[in-house]
Short mmCIF file of N, CA and C in Angstrom, two decimals:
data_model
loop_
_atom_site.label_atom_id
_atom_site.label_comp_id
_atom_site.label_asym_id
_atom_site.label_seq_id
_atom_site.Cartn_x
_atom_site.Cartn_y
_atom_site.Cartn_z
N MET A 1 15.84 -20.50 -9.04
CA MET A 1 16.59 -19.66 -8.13
C MET A 1 16.62 -20.35 -6.76
N SER A 2 17.79 -20.45 -6.18
CA SER A 2 17.94 -21.10 -4.88
C SER A 2 17.43 -20.18 -3.77
N GLN A 3 17.22 -20.78 -2.61
CA GLN A 3 16.76 -20.00 -1.45
C GLN A 3 17.81 -18.97 -1.07
N GLU A 4 19.07 -19.33 -1.22
CA GLU A 4 20.16 -18.40 -0.89
C GLU A 4 20.14 -17.19 -1.83
N GLN A 5 19.90 -17.43 -3.12
CA GLN A 5 19.83 -16.33 -4.08
C GLN A 5 18.61 -15.44 -3.79
N ARG A 6 17.48 -16.05 -3.44
CA ARG A 6 16.29 -15.27 -3.10
C ARG A 6 16.55 -14.41 -1.87
N ALA A 7 17.19 -15.00 -0.86
CA ALA A 7 17.50 -14.27 0.37
C ALA A 7 18.45 -13.12 0.07
N ASP A 8 19.43 -13.37 -0.80
CA ASP A 8 20.38 -12.34 -1.19
C ASP A 8 19.68 -11.21 -1.94
N GLY A 9 18.72 -11.57 -2.82
CA GLY A 9 17.95 -10.58 -3.55
C GLY A 9 17.10 -9.73 -2.62
N LEU A 10 16.49 -10.36 -1.62
CA LEU A 10 15.71 -9.63 -0.64
C LEU A 10 16.61 -8.68 0.14
N GLY A 11 17.79 -9.14 0.48
CA GLY A 11 18.74 -8.28 1.20
C GLY A 11 19.08 -7.03 0.39
N ALA A 12 19.27 -7.20 -0.90
CA ALA A 12 19.59 -6.05 -1.76
C ALA A 12 18.42 -5.08 -1.82
N VAL A 13 17.20 -5.61 -1.92
CA VAL A 13 16.02 -4.75 -1.97
C VAL A 13 15.84 -4.02 -0.63
N LEU A 14 16.07 -4.73 0.46
CA LEU A 14 15.95 -4.09 1.78
C LEU A 14 17.00 -2.99 1.94
N ARG A 15 18.18 -3.19 1.39
CA ARG A 15 19.20 -2.13 1.43
C ARG A 15 18.76 -0.94 0.60
N ASP A 16 18.17 -1.20 -0.58
CA ASP A 16 17.67 -0.12 -1.41
C ASP A 16 16.56 0.67 -0.71
N ALA A 17 15.78 0.00 0.12
CA ALA A 17 14.71 0.68 0.85
C ALA A 17 15.26 1.69 1.85
N GLU A 18 16.54 1.55 2.19
CA GLU A 18 17.20 2.47 3.12
C GLU A 18 18.03 3.53 2.39
N SER A 19 18.05 3.50 1.09
CA SER A 19 18.88 4.40 0.29
C SER A 19 18.49 5.86 0.52
N LYS A 20 19.46 6.74 0.36
CA LYS A 20 19.18 8.17 0.43
C LYS A 20 18.54 8.67 -0.87
N ALA A 21 18.67 7.88 -1.92
CA ALA A 21 18.13 8.27 -3.24
C ALA A 21 16.68 7.80 -3.34
N TRP A 22 15.76 8.74 -3.54
CA TRP A 22 14.33 8.37 -3.58
C TRP A 22 14.00 7.39 -4.70
N PRO A 23 14.64 7.47 -5.88
CA PRO A 23 14.28 6.48 -6.91
C PRO A 23 14.59 5.04 -6.48
N ARG A 24 15.64 4.86 -5.70
CA ARG A 24 15.97 3.52 -5.23
C ARG A 24 14.97 3.06 -4.18
N ARG A 25 14.55 3.98 -3.29
CA ARG A 25 13.53 3.63 -2.30
C ARG A 25 12.21 3.29 -2.99
N ALA A 26 11.85 4.08 -4.00
CA ALA A 26 10.59 3.83 -4.73
C ALA A 26 10.64 2.48 -5.44
N ALA A 27 11.76 2.17 -6.07
CA ALA A 27 11.91 0.87 -6.74
C ALA A 27 11.85 -0.27 -5.73
N ALA A 28 12.43 -0.06 -4.57
CA ALA A 28 12.37 -1.08 -3.52
C ALA A 28 10.93 -1.29 -3.07
N GLY A 29 10.17 -0.21 -2.96
CA GLY A 29 8.76 -0.32 -2.58
C GLY A 29 7.98 -1.15 -3.58
N ARG A 30 8.24 -0.93 -4.86
CA ARG A 30 7.56 -1.72 -5.90
C ARG A 30 7.93 -3.19 -5.79
N GLN A 31 9.19 -3.47 -5.58
CA GLN A 31 9.63 -4.87 -5.48
C GLN A 31 9.08 -5.54 -4.22
N LEU A 32 9.12 -4.83 -3.12
CA LEU A 32 8.65 -5.40 -1.86
C LEU A 32 7.15 -5.61 -1.85
N ALA A 33 6.42 -4.81 -2.61
CA ALA A 33 4.96 -4.97 -2.69
C ALA A 33 4.59 -6.37 -3.17
N ALA A 34 5.42 -6.94 -4.02
CA ALA A 34 5.17 -8.29 -4.52
C ALA A 34 5.32 -9.33 -3.41
N MET A 35 6.01 -8.96 -2.34
CA MET A 35 6.25 -9.86 -1.21
C MET A 35 5.48 -9.41 0.02
N ALA A 36 4.42 -8.67 -0.17
CA ALA A 36 3.71 -8.01 0.93
C ALA A 36 3.21 -8.96 2.01
N GLY A 37 2.99 -10.20 1.70
CA GLY A 37 2.51 -11.14 2.70
C GLY A 37 3.60 -11.65 3.63
N ARG A 38 4.84 -11.32 3.33
CA ARG A 38 5.97 -11.80 4.15
C ARG A 38 6.18 -10.88 5.34
N GLU A 39 6.29 -11.48 6.50
CA GLU A 39 6.43 -10.73 7.74
C GLU A 39 7.63 -9.78 7.74
N GLU A 40 8.74 -10.23 7.16
CA GLU A 40 9.97 -9.43 7.22
C GLU A 40 9.93 -8.16 6.36
N VAL A 41 8.93 -8.03 5.51
CA VAL A 41 8.86 -6.83 4.68
C VAL A 41 7.74 -5.87 5.13
N ALA A 42 6.88 -6.30 6.03
CA ALA A 42 5.73 -5.48 6.43
C ALA A 42 6.15 -4.12 6.99
N LEU A 43 7.08 -4.09 7.92
CA LEU A 43 7.50 -2.82 8.51
C LEU A 43 8.23 -1.94 7.50
N VAL A 44 8.97 -2.56 6.61
CA VAL A 44 9.69 -1.80 5.58
C VAL A 44 8.68 -1.15 4.63
N LEU A 45 7.65 -1.89 4.24
CA LEU A 45 6.61 -1.31 3.38
C LEU A 45 5.93 -0.13 4.05
N GLU A 46 5.61 -0.29 5.31
CA GLU A 46 4.97 0.82 6.04
C GLU A 46 5.89 2.03 6.07
N ARG A 47 7.16 1.81 6.33
CA ARG A 47 8.12 2.92 6.37
C ARG A 47 8.22 3.60 5.00
N LEU A 48 8.19 2.81 3.92
CA LEU A 48 8.24 3.40 2.58
C LEU A 48 6.96 4.16 2.27
N LEU A 49 5.82 3.65 2.70
CA LEU A 49 4.56 4.36 2.48
C LEU A 49 4.53 5.68 3.24
N LEU A 50 5.21 5.73 4.36
CA LEU A 50 5.26 6.96 5.17
C LEU A 50 6.53 7.76 4.93
N ASP A 51 7.19 7.52 3.81
CA ASP A 51 8.48 8.18 3.51
C ASP A 51 8.40 9.67 3.78
N PRO A 52 9.22 10.18 4.70
CA PRO A 52 9.13 11.60 5.06
C PRO A 52 9.83 12.55 4.08
N HIS A 53 10.55 11.99 3.12
CA HIS A 53 11.36 12.83 2.24
C HIS A 53 10.79 13.01 0.84
N ASP A 54 9.97 12.06 0.38
CA ASP A 54 9.49 12.17 -0.99
C ASP A 54 8.19 11.39 -1.18
N THR A 55 7.13 12.08 -1.58
CA THR A 55 5.85 11.40 -1.80
C THR A 55 5.88 10.48 -3.02
N ALA A 56 6.89 10.60 -3.85
CA ALA A 56 7.02 9.66 -4.97
C ALA A 56 7.25 8.25 -4.45
N VAL A 57 7.96 8.12 -3.35
CA VAL A 57 8.18 6.81 -2.75
C VAL A 57 6.84 6.27 -2.24
N THR A 58 6.08 7.14 -1.58
CA THR A 58 4.75 6.77 -1.10
C THR A 58 3.88 6.33 -2.27
N GLN A 59 3.86 7.13 -3.32
CA GLN A 59 3.03 6.85 -4.48
C GLN A 59 3.40 5.52 -5.13
N GLU A 60 4.66 5.32 -5.43
CA GLU A 60 5.10 4.10 -6.11
C GLU A 60 4.80 2.85 -5.28
N THR A 61 5.05 2.93 -3.99
CA THR A 61 4.81 1.78 -3.12
C THR A 61 3.32 1.49 -3.01
N ALA A 62 2.51 2.53 -2.82
CA ALA A 62 1.06 2.34 -2.72
C ALA A 62 0.48 1.80 -4.03
N GLU A 63 0.91 2.34 -5.15
CA GLU A 63 0.43 1.84 -6.45
C GLU A 63 0.72 0.36 -6.60
N ALA A 64 1.93 -0.03 -6.27
CA ALA A 64 2.33 -1.44 -6.42
C ALA A 64 1.51 -2.34 -5.48
N LEU A 65 1.28 -1.89 -4.27
CA LEU A 65 0.47 -2.68 -3.34
C LEU A 65 -0.96 -2.80 -3.84
N LEU A 66 -1.52 -1.72 -4.33
CA LEU A 66 -2.91 -1.74 -4.78
C LEU A 66 -3.07 -2.50 -6.10
N GLN A 67 -2.04 -2.49 -6.94
CA GLN A 67 -2.10 -3.22 -8.20
C GLN A 67 -2.14 -4.73 -7.98
N ARG A 68 -1.78 -5.17 -6.79
CA ARG A 68 -1.92 -6.59 -6.48
C ARG A 68 -3.37 -7.02 -6.60
N GLY A 69 -4.28 -6.10 -6.30
CA GLY A 69 -5.71 -6.38 -6.40
C GLY A 69 -6.24 -7.30 -5.32
N ASP A 70 -5.50 -7.41 -4.22
CA ASP A 70 -5.93 -8.32 -3.16
C ASP A 70 -6.09 -7.59 -1.83
N LEU A 71 -6.60 -8.32 -0.86
CA LEU A 71 -6.79 -7.76 0.48
C LEU A 71 -5.48 -7.38 1.15
N VAL A 72 -4.44 -8.15 0.89
CA VAL A 72 -3.15 -7.89 1.54
C VAL A 72 -2.66 -6.48 1.19
N GLY A 73 -2.62 -6.17 -0.09
CA GLY A 73 -2.14 -4.86 -0.51
C GLY A 73 -3.03 -3.73 -0.03
N LEU A 74 -4.34 -3.89 -0.20
CA LEU A 74 -5.28 -2.85 0.23
C LEU A 74 -5.20 -2.66 1.74
N ARG A 75 -5.10 -3.73 2.49
CA ARG A 75 -5.03 -3.64 3.95
C ARG A 75 -3.80 -2.86 4.40
N ILE A 76 -2.66 -3.13 3.80
CA ILE A 76 -1.43 -2.43 4.18
C ILE A 76 -1.56 -0.94 3.92
N VAL A 77 -2.12 -0.59 2.77
CA VAL A 77 -2.29 0.83 2.44
C VAL A 77 -3.26 1.50 3.42
N LEU A 78 -4.38 0.84 3.71
CA LEU A 78 -5.36 1.43 4.63
C LEU A 78 -4.80 1.53 6.05
N ALA A 79 -4.06 0.53 6.48
CA ALA A 79 -3.45 0.58 7.82
C ALA A 79 -2.48 1.75 7.92
N THR A 80 -1.69 1.92 6.89
CA THR A 80 -0.72 3.01 6.91
C THR A 80 -1.42 4.36 6.80
N LEU A 81 -2.44 4.44 5.96
CA LEU A 81 -3.22 5.68 5.84
C LEU A 81 -3.80 6.07 7.19
N SER A 82 -4.26 5.12 7.95
CA SER A 82 -4.86 5.42 9.25
C SER A 82 -3.84 5.96 10.25
N ARG A 83 -2.55 5.72 10.00
CA ARG A 83 -1.50 6.17 10.91
C ARG A 83 -0.67 7.33 10.35
N ALA A 84 -0.97 7.74 9.14
CA ALA A 84 -0.18 8.82 8.52
C ALA A 84 -0.40 10.12 9.29
N GLU A 85 0.68 10.74 9.70
CA GLU A 85 0.59 11.99 10.45
C GLU A 85 0.79 13.22 9.56
N ALA A 86 1.65 13.09 8.57
CA ALA A 86 1.89 14.22 7.66
C ALA A 86 0.74 14.30 6.66
N TRP A 87 0.17 15.48 6.50
CA TRP A 87 -1.01 15.62 5.63
C TRP A 87 -0.70 15.23 4.20
N TRP A 88 0.52 15.55 3.71
CA TRP A 88 0.86 15.25 2.33
C TRP A 88 0.95 13.73 2.10
N THR A 89 1.38 13.01 3.10
CA THR A 89 1.44 11.55 2.98
C THR A 89 0.03 10.96 2.99
N ALA A 90 -0.79 11.43 3.92
CA ALA A 90 -2.17 10.95 3.99
C ALA A 90 -2.91 11.27 2.69
N ASP A 91 -2.68 12.46 2.17
CA ASP A 91 -3.33 12.87 0.92
C ASP A 91 -2.88 11.99 -0.24
N GLN A 92 -1.60 11.67 -0.30
CA GLN A 92 -1.08 10.82 -1.37
C GLN A 92 -1.67 9.41 -1.28
N LEU A 93 -1.71 8.85 -0.08
CA LEU A 93 -2.27 7.51 0.10
C LEU A 93 -3.75 7.49 -0.24
N ASP A 94 -4.47 8.50 0.21
CA ASP A 94 -5.90 8.60 -0.09
C ASP A 94 -6.13 8.69 -1.60
N SER A 95 -5.31 9.47 -2.27
CA SER A 95 -5.43 9.61 -3.73
C SER A 95 -5.19 8.28 -4.43
N GLU A 96 -4.22 7.52 -3.96
CA GLU A 96 -3.94 6.23 -4.59
C GLU A 96 -5.11 5.27 -4.42
N VAL A 97 -5.73 5.27 -3.25
CA VAL A 97 -6.89 4.40 -3.03
C VAL A 97 -8.05 4.83 -3.92
N PHE A 98 -8.29 6.14 -4.01
CA PHE A 98 -9.38 6.62 -4.86
C PHE A 98 -9.09 6.37 -6.34
N ASN A 99 -7.83 6.46 -6.74
CA ASN A 99 -7.48 6.13 -8.13
C ASN A 99 -7.77 4.66 -8.40
N ARG A 100 -7.45 3.79 -7.46
CA ARG A 100 -7.72 2.36 -7.64
C ARG A 100 -9.23 2.13 -7.70
N GLN A 101 -9.94 2.78 -6.82
CA GLN A 101 -11.40 2.63 -6.81
C GLN A 101 -11.98 3.06 -8.16
N GLY A 102 -11.52 4.19 -8.67
CA GLY A 102 -12.01 4.67 -9.96
C GLY A 102 -11.69 3.72 -11.09
N TRP A 103 -10.50 3.15 -11.07
CA TRP A 103 -10.10 2.20 -12.11
C TRP A 103 -10.95 0.95 -12.04
N MET A 104 -11.17 0.44 -10.83
CA MET A 104 -11.94 -0.79 -10.70
C MET A 104 -13.40 -0.58 -11.10
N ILE A 105 -13.94 0.59 -10.78
CA ILE A 105 -15.32 0.88 -11.15
C ILE A 105 -15.43 0.97 -12.67
N SER A 106 -14.49 1.69 -13.30
CA SER A 106 -14.54 1.84 -14.76
C SER A 106 -14.25 0.53 -15.48
N ASP A 107 -13.59 -0.39 -14.81
CA ASP A 107 -13.26 -1.69 -15.40
C ASP A 107 -14.31 -2.76 -15.06
N GLY A 108 -15.43 -2.32 -14.47
CA GLY A 108 -16.49 -3.27 -14.14
C GLY A 108 -16.20 -4.14 -12.93
N ARG A 109 -15.26 -3.72 -12.09
CA ARG A 109 -14.88 -4.52 -10.92
C ARG A 109 -15.27 -3.83 -9.62
N ARG A 110 -16.26 -2.95 -9.69
CA ARG A 110 -16.69 -2.20 -8.51
C ARG A 110 -17.08 -3.14 -7.37
N ASP A 111 -17.84 -4.18 -7.68
CA ASP A 111 -18.30 -5.11 -6.65
C ASP A 111 -17.13 -5.77 -5.92
N GLU A 112 -16.08 -6.06 -6.66
CA GLU A 112 -14.90 -6.67 -6.06
C GLU A 112 -14.26 -5.72 -5.05
N PHE A 113 -14.12 -4.45 -5.43
CA PHE A 113 -13.53 -3.45 -4.54
C PHE A 113 -14.39 -3.26 -3.30
N VAL A 114 -15.70 -3.13 -3.49
CA VAL A 114 -16.62 -2.95 -2.37
C VAL A 114 -16.57 -4.17 -1.45
N GLN A 115 -16.49 -5.36 -2.01
CA GLN A 115 -16.41 -6.56 -1.17
C GLN A 115 -15.12 -6.57 -0.36
N GLN A 116 -14.02 -6.16 -0.95
CA GLN A 116 -12.77 -6.09 -0.20
C GLN A 116 -12.91 -5.11 0.97
N LEU A 117 -13.50 -3.95 0.71
CA LEU A 117 -13.70 -2.98 1.78
C LEU A 117 -14.61 -3.54 2.87
N LYS A 118 -15.68 -4.21 2.48
CA LYS A 118 -16.59 -4.80 3.47
C LYS A 118 -15.85 -5.83 4.33
N THR A 119 -15.01 -6.62 3.71
CA THR A 119 -14.22 -7.60 4.46
C THR A 119 -13.32 -6.90 5.46
N LEU A 120 -12.72 -5.78 5.05
CA LEU A 120 -11.80 -5.06 5.93
C LEU A 120 -12.51 -4.30 7.04
N THR A 121 -13.83 -4.15 6.97
CA THR A 121 -14.54 -3.51 8.09
C THR A 121 -14.55 -4.40 9.32
N ALA A 122 -14.17 -5.65 9.18
CA ALA A 122 -14.08 -6.57 10.32
C ALA A 122 -12.63 -6.86 10.69
N ASP A 123 -11.69 -6.07 10.17
CA ASP A 123 -10.27 -6.30 10.41
C ASP A 123 -9.93 -6.11 11.89
N GLU A 124 -8.89 -6.78 12.34
CA GLU A 124 -8.45 -6.65 13.73
C GLU A 124 -7.88 -5.26 14.04
N ASP A 125 -7.39 -4.56 13.04
CA ASP A 125 -6.80 -3.24 13.21
C ASP A 125 -7.90 -2.18 13.11
N ALA A 126 -8.09 -1.42 14.17
CA ALA A 126 -9.15 -0.40 14.19
C ALA A 126 -8.96 0.63 13.09
N GLY A 127 -7.73 0.99 12.78
CA GLY A 127 -7.46 1.96 11.71
C GLY A 127 -7.92 1.45 10.36
N VAL A 128 -7.66 0.18 10.09
CA VAL A 128 -8.10 -0.44 8.83
C VAL A 128 -9.62 -0.43 8.76
N ARG A 129 -10.26 -0.83 9.87
CA ARG A 129 -11.72 -0.84 9.91
C ARG A 129 -12.31 0.54 9.62
N LEU A 130 -11.76 1.56 10.28
CA LEU A 130 -12.28 2.92 10.10
C LEU A 130 -12.07 3.43 8.67
N GLU A 131 -10.92 3.14 8.08
CA GLU A 131 -10.67 3.58 6.71
C GLU A 131 -11.60 2.86 5.74
N ALA A 132 -11.81 1.58 5.94
CA ALA A 132 -12.71 0.82 5.07
C ALA A 132 -14.13 1.38 5.19
N LEU A 133 -14.58 1.65 6.40
CA LEU A 133 -15.92 2.23 6.60
C LEU A 133 -16.02 3.61 5.96
N ARG A 134 -14.98 4.41 6.10
CA ARG A 134 -14.98 5.74 5.48
C ARG A 134 -15.09 5.64 3.97
N LEU A 135 -14.35 4.73 3.38
CA LEU A 135 -14.39 4.56 1.93
C LEU A 135 -15.73 4.02 1.46
N LEU A 136 -16.30 3.13 2.22
CA LEU A 136 -17.63 2.63 1.87
C LEU A 136 -18.68 3.73 1.95
N GLY A 137 -18.53 4.60 2.92
CA GLY A 137 -19.46 5.71 3.07
C GLY A 137 -19.34 6.75 1.98
N SER A 138 -18.15 6.81 1.37
CA SER A 138 -17.93 7.81 0.32
C SER A 138 -18.17 7.25 -1.07
N ASP A 139 -18.59 5.98 -1.15
CA ASP A 139 -18.81 5.34 -2.44
C ASP A 139 -20.13 5.86 -3.05
N PRO A 140 -20.05 6.67 -4.11
CA PRO A 140 -21.26 7.26 -4.67
C PRO A 140 -22.21 6.24 -5.30
N GLY A 141 -21.71 5.08 -5.68
CA GLY A 141 -22.55 4.09 -6.34
C GLY A 141 -23.16 3.10 -5.38
N ARG A 142 -22.94 3.24 -4.11
CA ARG A 142 -23.42 2.28 -3.12
C ARG A 142 -24.90 2.32 -2.88
#
């Protein structure tokens, strides 16, 4: 795939992120999660995680970011969680993180999740740090 085709594909996904139809926004969130390290998608991901119209968009985007299994995805979700003003959005994001934590613990990857959280306690973003500390404090197996 050429750079022009990739850029065109990103443009289409970014347009879908602005759609009035929640299924298109949710699909865009899933696709953009794969590009989470790219600067041009960071604000769009945050906007999708904070979707004011449908928590399904929040859920789909958060799931995709967390399924990456890396610091980038977890950091974006925690940063957004720290800034969520609507209780239903914060609750949805919190649920997604706890679902991931439960899956990783049951899959024998608890140490990996805890290490990611410990790394994020030194993050430059105070919201990320506080969320990571909160999650570490709520870890029953710690």
